GROMACS .gro file of N, CA and C in nm:
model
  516
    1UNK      N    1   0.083  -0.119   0.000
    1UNK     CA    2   0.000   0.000   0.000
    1UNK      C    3   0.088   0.126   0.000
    2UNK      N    4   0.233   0.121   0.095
    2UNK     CA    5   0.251   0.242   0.081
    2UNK      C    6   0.358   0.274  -0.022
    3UNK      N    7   0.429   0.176  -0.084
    3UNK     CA    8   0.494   0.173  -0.189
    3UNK      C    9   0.408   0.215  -0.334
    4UNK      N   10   0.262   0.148  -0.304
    4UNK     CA   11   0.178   0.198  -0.399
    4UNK      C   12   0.169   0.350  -0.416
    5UNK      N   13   0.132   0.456  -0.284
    5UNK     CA   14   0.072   0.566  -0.285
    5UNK      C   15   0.240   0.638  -0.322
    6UNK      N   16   0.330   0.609  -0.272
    6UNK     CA   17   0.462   0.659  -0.308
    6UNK      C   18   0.475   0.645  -0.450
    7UNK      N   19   0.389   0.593  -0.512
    7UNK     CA   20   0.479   0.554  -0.664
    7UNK      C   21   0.387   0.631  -0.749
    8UNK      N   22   0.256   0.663  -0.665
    8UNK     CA   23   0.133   0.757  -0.760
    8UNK      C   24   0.200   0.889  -0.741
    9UNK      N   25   0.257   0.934  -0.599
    9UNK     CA   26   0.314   1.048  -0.595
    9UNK      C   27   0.431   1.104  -0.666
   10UNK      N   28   0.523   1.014  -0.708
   10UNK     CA   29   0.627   1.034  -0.787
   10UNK      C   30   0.599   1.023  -0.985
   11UNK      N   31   0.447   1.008  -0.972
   11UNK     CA   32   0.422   0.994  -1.098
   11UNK      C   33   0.439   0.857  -1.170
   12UNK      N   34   0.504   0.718  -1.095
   12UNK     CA   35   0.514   0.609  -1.187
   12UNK      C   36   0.395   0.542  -1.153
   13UNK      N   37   0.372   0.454  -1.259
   13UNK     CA   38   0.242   0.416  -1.308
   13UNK      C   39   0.224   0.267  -1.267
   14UNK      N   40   0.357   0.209  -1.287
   14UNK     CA   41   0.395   0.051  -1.252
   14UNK      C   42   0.478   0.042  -1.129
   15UNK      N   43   0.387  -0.088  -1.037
   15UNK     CA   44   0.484  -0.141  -0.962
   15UNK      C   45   0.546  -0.250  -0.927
   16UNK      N   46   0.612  -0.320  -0.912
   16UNK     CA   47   0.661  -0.437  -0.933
   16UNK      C   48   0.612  -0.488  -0.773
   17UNK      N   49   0.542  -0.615  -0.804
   17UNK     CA   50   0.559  -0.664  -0.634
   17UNK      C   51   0.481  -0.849  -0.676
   18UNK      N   52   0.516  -0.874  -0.552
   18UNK     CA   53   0.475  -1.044  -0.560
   18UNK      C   54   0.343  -1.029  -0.455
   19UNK      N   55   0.257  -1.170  -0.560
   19UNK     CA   56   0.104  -1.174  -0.518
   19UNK      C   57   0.162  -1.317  -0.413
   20UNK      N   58   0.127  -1.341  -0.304
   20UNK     CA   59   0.132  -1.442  -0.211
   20UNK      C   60   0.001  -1.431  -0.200
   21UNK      N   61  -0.088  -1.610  -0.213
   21UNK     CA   62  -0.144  -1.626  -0.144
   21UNK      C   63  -0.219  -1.659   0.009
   22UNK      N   64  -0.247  -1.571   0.118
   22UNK     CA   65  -0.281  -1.623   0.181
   22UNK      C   66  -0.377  -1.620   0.296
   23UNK      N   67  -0.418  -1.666   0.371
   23UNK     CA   68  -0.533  -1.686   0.441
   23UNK      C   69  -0.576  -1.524   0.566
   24UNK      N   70  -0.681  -1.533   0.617
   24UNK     CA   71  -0.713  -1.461   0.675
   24UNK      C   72  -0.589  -1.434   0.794
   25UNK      N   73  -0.518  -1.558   0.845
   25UNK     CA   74  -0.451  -1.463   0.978
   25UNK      C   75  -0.364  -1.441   0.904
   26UNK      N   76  -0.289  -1.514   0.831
   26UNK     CA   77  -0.166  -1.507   0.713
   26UNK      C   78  -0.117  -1.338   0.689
   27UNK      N   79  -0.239  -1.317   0.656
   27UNK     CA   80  -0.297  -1.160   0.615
   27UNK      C   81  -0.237  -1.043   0.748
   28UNK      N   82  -0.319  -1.127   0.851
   28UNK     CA   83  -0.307  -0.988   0.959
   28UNK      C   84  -0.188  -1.016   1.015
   29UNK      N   85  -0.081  -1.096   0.977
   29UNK     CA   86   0.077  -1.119   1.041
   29UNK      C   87   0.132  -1.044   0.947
   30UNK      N   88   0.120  -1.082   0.815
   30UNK     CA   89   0.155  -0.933   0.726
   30UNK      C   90   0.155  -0.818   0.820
   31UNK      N   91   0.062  -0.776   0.769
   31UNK     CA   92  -0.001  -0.634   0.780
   31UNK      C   93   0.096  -0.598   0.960
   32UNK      N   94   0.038  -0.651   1.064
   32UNK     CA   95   0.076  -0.584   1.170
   32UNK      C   96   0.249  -0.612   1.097
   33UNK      N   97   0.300  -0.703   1.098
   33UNK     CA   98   0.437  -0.669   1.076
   33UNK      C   99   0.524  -0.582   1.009
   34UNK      N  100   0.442  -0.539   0.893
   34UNK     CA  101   0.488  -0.438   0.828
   34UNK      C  102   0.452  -0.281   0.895
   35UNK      N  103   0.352  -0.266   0.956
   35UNK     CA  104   0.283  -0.126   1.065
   35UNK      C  105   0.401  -0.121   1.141
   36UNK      N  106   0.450  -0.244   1.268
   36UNK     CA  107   0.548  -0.185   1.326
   36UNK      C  108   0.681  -0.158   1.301
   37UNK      N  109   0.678  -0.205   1.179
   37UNK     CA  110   0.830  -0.123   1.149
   37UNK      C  111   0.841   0.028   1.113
   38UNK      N  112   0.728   0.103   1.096
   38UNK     CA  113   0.719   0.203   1.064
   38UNK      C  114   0.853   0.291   1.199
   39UNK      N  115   0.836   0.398   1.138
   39UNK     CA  116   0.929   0.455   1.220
   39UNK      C  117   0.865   0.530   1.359
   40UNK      N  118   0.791   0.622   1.355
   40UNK     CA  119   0.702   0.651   1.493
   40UNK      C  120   0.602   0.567   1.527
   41UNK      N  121   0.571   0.484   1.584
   41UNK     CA  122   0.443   0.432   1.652
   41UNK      C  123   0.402   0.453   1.786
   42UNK      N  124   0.258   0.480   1.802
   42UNK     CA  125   0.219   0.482   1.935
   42UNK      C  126   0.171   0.390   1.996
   43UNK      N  127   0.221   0.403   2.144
   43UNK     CA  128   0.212   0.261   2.225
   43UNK      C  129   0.026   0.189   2.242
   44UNK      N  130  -0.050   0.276   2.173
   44UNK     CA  131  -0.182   0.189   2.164
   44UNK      C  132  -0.176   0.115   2.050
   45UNK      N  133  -0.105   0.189   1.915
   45UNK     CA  134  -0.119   0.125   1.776
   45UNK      C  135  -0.004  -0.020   1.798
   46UNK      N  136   0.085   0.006   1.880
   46UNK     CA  137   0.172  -0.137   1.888
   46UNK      C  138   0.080  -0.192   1.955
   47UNK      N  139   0.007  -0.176   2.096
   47UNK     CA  140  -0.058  -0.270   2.156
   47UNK      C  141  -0.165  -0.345   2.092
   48UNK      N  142  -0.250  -0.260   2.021
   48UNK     CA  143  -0.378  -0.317   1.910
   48UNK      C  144  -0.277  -0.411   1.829
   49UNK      N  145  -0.177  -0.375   1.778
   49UNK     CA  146  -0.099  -0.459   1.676
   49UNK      C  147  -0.073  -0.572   1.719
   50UNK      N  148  -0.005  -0.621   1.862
   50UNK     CA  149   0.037  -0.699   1.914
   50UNK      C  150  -0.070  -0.813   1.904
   51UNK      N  151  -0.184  -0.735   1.975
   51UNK     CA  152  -0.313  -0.820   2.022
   51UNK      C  153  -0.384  -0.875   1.873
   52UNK      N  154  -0.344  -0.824   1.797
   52UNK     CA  155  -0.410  -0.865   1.670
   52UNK      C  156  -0.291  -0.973   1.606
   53UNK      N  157  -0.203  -0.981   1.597
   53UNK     CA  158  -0.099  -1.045   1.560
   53UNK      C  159  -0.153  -1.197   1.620
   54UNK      N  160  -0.150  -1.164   1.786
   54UNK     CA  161  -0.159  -1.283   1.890
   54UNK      C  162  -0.283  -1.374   1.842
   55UNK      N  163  -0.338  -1.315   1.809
   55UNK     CA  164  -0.480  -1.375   1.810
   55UNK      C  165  -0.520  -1.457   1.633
   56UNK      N  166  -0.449  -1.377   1.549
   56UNK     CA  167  -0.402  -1.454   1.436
   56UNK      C  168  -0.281  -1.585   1.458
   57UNK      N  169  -0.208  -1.519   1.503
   57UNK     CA  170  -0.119  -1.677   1.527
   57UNK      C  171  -0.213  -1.798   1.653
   58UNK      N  172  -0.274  -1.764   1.737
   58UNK     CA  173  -0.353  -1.859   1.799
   58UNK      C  174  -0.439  -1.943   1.756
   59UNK      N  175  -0.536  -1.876   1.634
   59UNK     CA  176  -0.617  -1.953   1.531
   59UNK      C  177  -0.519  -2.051   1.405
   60UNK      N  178  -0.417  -1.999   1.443
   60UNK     CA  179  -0.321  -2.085   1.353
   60UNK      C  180  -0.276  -2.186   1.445
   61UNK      N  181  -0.338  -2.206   1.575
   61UNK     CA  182  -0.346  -2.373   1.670
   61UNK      C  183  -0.253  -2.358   1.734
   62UNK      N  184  -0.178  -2.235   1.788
   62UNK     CA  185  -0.088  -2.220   1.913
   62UNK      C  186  -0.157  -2.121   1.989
   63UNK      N  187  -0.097  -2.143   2.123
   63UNK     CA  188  -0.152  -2.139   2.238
   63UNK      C  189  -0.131  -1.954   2.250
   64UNK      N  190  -0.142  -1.868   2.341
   64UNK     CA  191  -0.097  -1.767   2.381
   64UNK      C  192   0.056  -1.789   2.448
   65UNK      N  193   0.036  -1.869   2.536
   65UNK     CA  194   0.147  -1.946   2.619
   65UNK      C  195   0.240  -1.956   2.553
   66UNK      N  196   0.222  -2.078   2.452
   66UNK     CA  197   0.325  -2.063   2.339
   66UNK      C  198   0.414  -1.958   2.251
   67UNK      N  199   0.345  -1.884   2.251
   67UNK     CA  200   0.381  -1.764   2.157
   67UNK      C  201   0.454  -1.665   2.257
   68UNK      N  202   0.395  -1.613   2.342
   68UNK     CA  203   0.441  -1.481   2.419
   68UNK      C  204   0.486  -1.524   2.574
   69UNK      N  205   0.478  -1.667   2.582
   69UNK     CA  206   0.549  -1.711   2.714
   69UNK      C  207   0.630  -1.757   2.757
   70UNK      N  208   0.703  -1.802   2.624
   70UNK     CA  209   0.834  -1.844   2.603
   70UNK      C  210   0.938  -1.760   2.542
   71UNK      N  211   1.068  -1.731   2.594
   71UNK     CA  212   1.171  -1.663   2.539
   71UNK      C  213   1.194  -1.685   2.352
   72UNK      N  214   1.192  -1.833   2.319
   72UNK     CA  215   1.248  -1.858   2.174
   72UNK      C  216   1.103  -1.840   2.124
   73UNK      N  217   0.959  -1.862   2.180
   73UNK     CA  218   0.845  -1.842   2.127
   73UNK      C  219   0.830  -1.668   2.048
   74UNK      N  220   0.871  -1.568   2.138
   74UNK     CA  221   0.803  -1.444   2.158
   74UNK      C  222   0.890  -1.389   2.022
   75UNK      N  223   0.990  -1.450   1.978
   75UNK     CA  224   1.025  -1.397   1.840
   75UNK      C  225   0.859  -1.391   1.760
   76UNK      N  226   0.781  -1.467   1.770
   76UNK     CA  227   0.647  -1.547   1.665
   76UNK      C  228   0.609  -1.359   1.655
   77UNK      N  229   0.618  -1.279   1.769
   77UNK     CA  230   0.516  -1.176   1.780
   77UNK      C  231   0.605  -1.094   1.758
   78UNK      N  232   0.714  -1.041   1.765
   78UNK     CA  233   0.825  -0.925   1.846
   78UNK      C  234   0.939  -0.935   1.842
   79UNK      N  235   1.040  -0.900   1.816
   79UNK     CA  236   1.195  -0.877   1.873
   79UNK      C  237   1.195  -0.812   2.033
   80UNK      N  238   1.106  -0.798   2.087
   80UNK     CA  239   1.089  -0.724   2.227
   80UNK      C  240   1.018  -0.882   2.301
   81UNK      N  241   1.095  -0.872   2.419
   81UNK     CA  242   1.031  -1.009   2.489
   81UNK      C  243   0.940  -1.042   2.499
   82UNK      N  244   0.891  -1.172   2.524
   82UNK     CA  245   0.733  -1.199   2.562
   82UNK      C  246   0.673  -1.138   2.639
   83UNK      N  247   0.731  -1.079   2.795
   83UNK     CA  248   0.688  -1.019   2.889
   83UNK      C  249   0.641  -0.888   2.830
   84UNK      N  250   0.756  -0.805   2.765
   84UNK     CA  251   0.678  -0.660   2.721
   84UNK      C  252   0.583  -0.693   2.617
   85UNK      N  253   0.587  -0.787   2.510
   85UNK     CA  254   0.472  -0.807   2.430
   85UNK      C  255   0.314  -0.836   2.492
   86UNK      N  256   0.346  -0.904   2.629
   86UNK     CA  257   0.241  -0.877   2.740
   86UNK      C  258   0.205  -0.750   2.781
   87UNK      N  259   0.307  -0.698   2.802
   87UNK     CA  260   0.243  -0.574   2.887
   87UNK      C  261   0.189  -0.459   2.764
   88UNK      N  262   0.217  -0.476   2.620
   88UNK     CA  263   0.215  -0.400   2.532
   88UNK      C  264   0.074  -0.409   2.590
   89UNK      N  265   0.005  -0.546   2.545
   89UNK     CA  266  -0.112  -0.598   2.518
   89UNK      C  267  -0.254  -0.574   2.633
   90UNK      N  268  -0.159  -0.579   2.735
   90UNK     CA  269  -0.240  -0.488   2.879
   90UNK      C  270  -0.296  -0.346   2.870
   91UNK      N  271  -0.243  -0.275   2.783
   91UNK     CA  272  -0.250  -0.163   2.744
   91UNK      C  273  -0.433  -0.167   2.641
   92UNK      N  274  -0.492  -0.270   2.590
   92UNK     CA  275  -0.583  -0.303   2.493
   92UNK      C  276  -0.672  -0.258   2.630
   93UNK      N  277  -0.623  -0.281   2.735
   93UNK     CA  278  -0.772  -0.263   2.853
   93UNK      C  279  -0.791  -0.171   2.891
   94UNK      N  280  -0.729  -0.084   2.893
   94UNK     CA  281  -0.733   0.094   2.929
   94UNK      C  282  -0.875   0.122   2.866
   95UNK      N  283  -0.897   0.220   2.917
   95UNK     CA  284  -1.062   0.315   2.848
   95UNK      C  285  -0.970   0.408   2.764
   96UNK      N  286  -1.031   0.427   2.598
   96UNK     CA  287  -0.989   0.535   2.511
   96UNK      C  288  -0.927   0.624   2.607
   97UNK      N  289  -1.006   0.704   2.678
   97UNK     CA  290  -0.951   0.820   2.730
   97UNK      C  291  -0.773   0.836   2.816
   98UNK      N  292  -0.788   0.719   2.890
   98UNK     CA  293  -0.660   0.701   2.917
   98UNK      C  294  -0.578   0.647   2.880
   99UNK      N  295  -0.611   0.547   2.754
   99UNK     CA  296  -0.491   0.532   2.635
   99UNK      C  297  -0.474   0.668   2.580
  100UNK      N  298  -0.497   0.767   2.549
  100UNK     CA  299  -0.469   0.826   2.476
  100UNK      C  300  -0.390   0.948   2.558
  101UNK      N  301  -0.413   0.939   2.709
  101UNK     CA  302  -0.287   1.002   2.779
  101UNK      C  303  -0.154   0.909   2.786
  102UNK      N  304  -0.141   0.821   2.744
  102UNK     CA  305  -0.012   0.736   2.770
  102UNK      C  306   0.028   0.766   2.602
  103UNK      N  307  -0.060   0.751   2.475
  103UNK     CA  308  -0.021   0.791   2.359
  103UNK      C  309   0.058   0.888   2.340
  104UNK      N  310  -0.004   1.004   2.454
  104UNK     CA  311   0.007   1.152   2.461
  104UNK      C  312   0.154   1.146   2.536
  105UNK      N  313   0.209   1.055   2.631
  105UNK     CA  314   0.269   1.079   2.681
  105UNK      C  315   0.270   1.114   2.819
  106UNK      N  316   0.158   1.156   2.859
  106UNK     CA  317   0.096   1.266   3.004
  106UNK      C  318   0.094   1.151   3.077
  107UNK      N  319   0.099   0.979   3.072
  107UNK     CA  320   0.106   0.879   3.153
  107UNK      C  321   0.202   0.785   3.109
  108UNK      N  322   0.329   0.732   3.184
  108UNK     CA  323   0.438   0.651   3.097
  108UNK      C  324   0.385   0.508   3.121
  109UNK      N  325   0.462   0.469   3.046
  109UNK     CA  326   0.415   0.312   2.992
  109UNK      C  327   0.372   0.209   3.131
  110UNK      N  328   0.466   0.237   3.187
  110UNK     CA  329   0.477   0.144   3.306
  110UNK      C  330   0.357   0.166   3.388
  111UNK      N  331   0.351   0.275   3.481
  111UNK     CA  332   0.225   0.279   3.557
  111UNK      C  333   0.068   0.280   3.438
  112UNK      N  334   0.098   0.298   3.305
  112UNK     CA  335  -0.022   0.257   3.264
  112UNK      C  336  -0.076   0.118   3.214
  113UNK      N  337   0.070   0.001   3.248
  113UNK     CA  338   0.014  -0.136   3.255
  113UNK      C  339  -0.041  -0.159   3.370
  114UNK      N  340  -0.033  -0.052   3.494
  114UNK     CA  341  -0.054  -0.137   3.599
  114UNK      C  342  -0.222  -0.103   3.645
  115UNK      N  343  -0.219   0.051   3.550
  115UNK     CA  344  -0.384   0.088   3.576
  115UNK      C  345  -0.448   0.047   3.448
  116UNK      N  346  -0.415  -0.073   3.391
  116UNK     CA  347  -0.529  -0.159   3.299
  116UNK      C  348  -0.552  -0.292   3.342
  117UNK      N  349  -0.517  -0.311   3.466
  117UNK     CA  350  -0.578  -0.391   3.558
  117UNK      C  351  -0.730  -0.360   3.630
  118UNK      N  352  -0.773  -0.212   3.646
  118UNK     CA  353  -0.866  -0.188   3.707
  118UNK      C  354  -0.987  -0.175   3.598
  119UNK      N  355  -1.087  -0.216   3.687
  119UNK     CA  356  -1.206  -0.259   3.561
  119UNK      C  357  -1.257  -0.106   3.507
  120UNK      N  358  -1.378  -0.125   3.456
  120UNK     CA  359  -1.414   0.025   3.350
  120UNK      C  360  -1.425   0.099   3.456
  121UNK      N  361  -1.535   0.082   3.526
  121UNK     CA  362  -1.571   0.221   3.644
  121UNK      C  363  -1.493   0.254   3.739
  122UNK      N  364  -1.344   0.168   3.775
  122UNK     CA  365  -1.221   0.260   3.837
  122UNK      C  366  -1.164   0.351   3.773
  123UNK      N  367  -1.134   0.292   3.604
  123UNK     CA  368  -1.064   0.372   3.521
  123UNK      C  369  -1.151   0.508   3.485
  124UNK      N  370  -1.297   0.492   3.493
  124UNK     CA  371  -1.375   0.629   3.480
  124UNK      C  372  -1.348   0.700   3.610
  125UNK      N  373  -1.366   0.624   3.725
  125UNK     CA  374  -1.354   0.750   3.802
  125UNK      C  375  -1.200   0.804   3.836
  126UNK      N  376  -1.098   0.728   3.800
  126UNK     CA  377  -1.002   0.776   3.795
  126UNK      C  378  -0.907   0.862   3.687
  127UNK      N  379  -0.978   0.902   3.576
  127UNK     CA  380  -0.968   0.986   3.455
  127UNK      C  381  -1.069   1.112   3.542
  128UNK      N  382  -1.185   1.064   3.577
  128UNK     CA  383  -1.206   1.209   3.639
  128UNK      C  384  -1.104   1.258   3.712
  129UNK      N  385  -1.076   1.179   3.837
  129UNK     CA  386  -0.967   1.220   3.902
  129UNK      C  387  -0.845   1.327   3.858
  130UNK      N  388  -0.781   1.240   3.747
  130UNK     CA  389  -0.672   1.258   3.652
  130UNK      C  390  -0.738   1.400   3.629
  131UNK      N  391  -0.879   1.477   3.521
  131UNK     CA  392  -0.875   1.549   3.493
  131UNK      C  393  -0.915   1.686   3.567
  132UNK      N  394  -0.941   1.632   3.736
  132UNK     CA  395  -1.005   1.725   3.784
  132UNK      C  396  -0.861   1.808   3.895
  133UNK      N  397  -0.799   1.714   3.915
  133UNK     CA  398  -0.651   1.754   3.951
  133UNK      C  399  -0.560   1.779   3.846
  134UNK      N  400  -0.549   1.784   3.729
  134UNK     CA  401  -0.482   1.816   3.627
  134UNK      C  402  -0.333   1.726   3.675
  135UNK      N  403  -0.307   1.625   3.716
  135UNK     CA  404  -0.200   1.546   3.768
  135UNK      C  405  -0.220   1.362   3.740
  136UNK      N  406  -0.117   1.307   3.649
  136UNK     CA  407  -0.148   1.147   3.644
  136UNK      C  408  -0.066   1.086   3.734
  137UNK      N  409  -0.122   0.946   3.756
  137UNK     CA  410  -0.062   0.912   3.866
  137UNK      C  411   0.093   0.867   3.832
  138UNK      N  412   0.162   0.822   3.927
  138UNK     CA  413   0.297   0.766   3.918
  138UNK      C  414   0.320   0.615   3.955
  139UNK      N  415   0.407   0.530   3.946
  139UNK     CA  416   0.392   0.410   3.926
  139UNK      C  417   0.359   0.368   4.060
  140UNK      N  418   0.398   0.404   4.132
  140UNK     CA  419   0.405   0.369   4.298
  140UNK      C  420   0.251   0.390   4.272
  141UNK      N  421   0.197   0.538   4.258
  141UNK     CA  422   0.031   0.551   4.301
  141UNK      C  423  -0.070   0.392   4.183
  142UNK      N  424   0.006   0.409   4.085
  142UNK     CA  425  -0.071   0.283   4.004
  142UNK      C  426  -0.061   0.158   4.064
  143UNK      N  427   0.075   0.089   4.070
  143UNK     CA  428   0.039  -0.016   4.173
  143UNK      C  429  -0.027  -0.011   4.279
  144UNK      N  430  -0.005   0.070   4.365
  144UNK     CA  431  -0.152   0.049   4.489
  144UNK      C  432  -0.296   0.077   4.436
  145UNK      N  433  -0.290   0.131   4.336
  145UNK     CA  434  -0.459   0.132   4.260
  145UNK      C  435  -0.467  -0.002   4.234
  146UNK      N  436  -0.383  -0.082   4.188
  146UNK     CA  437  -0.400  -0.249   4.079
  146UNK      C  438  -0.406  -0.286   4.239
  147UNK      N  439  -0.325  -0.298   4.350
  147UNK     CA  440  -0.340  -0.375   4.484
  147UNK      C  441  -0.473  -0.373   4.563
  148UNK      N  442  -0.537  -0.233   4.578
  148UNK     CA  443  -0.647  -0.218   4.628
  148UNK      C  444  -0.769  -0.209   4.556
  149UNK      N  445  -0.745  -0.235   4.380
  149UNK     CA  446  -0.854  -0.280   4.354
  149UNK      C  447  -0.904  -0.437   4.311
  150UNK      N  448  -0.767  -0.503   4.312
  150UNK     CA  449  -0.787  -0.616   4.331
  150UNK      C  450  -0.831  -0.721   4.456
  151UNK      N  451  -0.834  -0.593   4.593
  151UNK     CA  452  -0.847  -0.643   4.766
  151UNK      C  453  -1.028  -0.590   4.734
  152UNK      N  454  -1.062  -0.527   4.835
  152UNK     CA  455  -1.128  -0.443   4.862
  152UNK      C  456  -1.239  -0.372   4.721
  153UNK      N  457  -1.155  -0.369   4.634
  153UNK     CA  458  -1.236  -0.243   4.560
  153UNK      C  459  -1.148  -0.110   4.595
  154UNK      N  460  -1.140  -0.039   4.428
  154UNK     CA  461  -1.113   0.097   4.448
  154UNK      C  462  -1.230   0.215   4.452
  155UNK      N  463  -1.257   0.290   4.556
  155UNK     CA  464  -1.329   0.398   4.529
  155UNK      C  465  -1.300   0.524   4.457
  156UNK      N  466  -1.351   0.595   4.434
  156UNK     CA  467  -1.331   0.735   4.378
  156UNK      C  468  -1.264   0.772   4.498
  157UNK      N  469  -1.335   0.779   4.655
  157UNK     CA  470  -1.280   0.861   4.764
  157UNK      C  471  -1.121   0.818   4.746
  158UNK      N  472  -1.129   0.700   4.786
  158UNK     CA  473  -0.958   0.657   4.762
  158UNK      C  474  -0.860   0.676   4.637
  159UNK      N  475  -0.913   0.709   4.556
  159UNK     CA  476  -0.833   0.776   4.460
  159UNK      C  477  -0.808   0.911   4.464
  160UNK      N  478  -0.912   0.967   4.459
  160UNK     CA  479  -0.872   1.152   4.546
  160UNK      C  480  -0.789   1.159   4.627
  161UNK      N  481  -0.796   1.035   4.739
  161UNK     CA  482  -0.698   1.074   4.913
  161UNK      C  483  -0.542   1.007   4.791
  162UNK      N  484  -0.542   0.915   4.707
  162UNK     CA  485  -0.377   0.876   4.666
  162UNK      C  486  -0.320   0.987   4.566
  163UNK      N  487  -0.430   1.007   4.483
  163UNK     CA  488  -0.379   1.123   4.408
  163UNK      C  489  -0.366   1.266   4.463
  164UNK      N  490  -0.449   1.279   4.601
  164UNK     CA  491  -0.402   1.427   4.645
  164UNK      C  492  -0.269   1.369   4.696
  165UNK      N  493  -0.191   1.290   4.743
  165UNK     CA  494  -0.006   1.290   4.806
  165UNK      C  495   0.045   1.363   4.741
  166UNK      N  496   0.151   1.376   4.795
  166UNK     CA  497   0.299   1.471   4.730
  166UNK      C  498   0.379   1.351   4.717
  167UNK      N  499   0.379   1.339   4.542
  167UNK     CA  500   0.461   1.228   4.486
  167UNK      C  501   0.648   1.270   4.503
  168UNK      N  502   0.676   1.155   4.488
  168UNK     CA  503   0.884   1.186   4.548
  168UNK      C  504   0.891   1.305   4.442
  169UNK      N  505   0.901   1.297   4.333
  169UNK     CA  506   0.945   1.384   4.230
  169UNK      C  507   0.872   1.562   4.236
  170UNK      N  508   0.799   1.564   4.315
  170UNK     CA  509   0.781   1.688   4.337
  170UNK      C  510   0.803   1.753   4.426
  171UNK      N  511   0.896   1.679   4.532
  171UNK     CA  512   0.946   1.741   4.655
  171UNK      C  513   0.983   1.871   4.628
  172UNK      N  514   1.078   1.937   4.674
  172UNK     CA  515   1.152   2.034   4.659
  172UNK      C  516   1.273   1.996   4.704
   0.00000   0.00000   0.00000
């Protein structure tokens, strides 16, 4: 495709390329493989990629396990280990809104694997949070969100009382 639109732009008319036949996942191992080589990608478009990759090679009769749980497996998905090809993929559970602060940058990778552990209505009330303090959390505050909402339940109250702290990095 993009060799195509490059070759309309330069004015040539012909392009040389080979027809492979092949099947529906065949297809989407292409495709994501060629997306992440691109040169900028954002960490939702790798994570959708990942998860779409995974799920084509699984219908091709291997396991998840197989693929992304083994060191010599996780080549199948990635040059990046099985573990981060996991955590890419953790990232698929976020609500739009807060993928698109980790896209943005305004949340780093790490504490936003650990807040796509919490189900939809933590992650809503904690994007309010996020937007009503104009402050995202930090990894320390994300793991105890994934700890106490996997105990107890997270409330809104308890997210106000973790997100009002004075995180290390803003000491003075």
């Amino acid at each position: 495709h993009r060799r195509v639109m490059a070759s309309r732009k330069a004015g040539i008319t012909e392009v040389p390329a080979l027809i492979v036949p092949l099947d529906r996942d065949g297809a989407a191992i292409v495709l994501v493989d060629s997306n992440l080589h691109r040169e900028h990608i954002l960490p939702s478009e790798k994570a959708f990629a990942y998860k779409m990759k995974l799920e084509a090679i699984k219908h091709q009769g291997k396991t998840s396990r197989q693929v992304v749980g083994k060191q010599e497996s996780a080549d199948e998905i990635s040059d990046e280990s099985g573990r981060q090809v996991q955590r890419y993929i953790r990232l698929t559970n976020l609500i739009p809104e807060i993928l698109q602060y980790v896209d943005d940058g305004r949340i780093s990778f790490t504490p936003a694997v650990e807040l796509s552990y919490l189900n939809e209505q933590e992650q809503q009330d904690l994007l309010e949070q996020i937007e009503q303090s104009d402050c995202t959390p930090s990894l320390s505050q994300a793991c105890r969100f994934k700890k106490i909402s996997q105990g107890e339940g997270l409330t809104p109250e308890v997210i106000a009382e973790i997100m009002e702290e004075e995180k290390a990095n803003q000491k003075e």
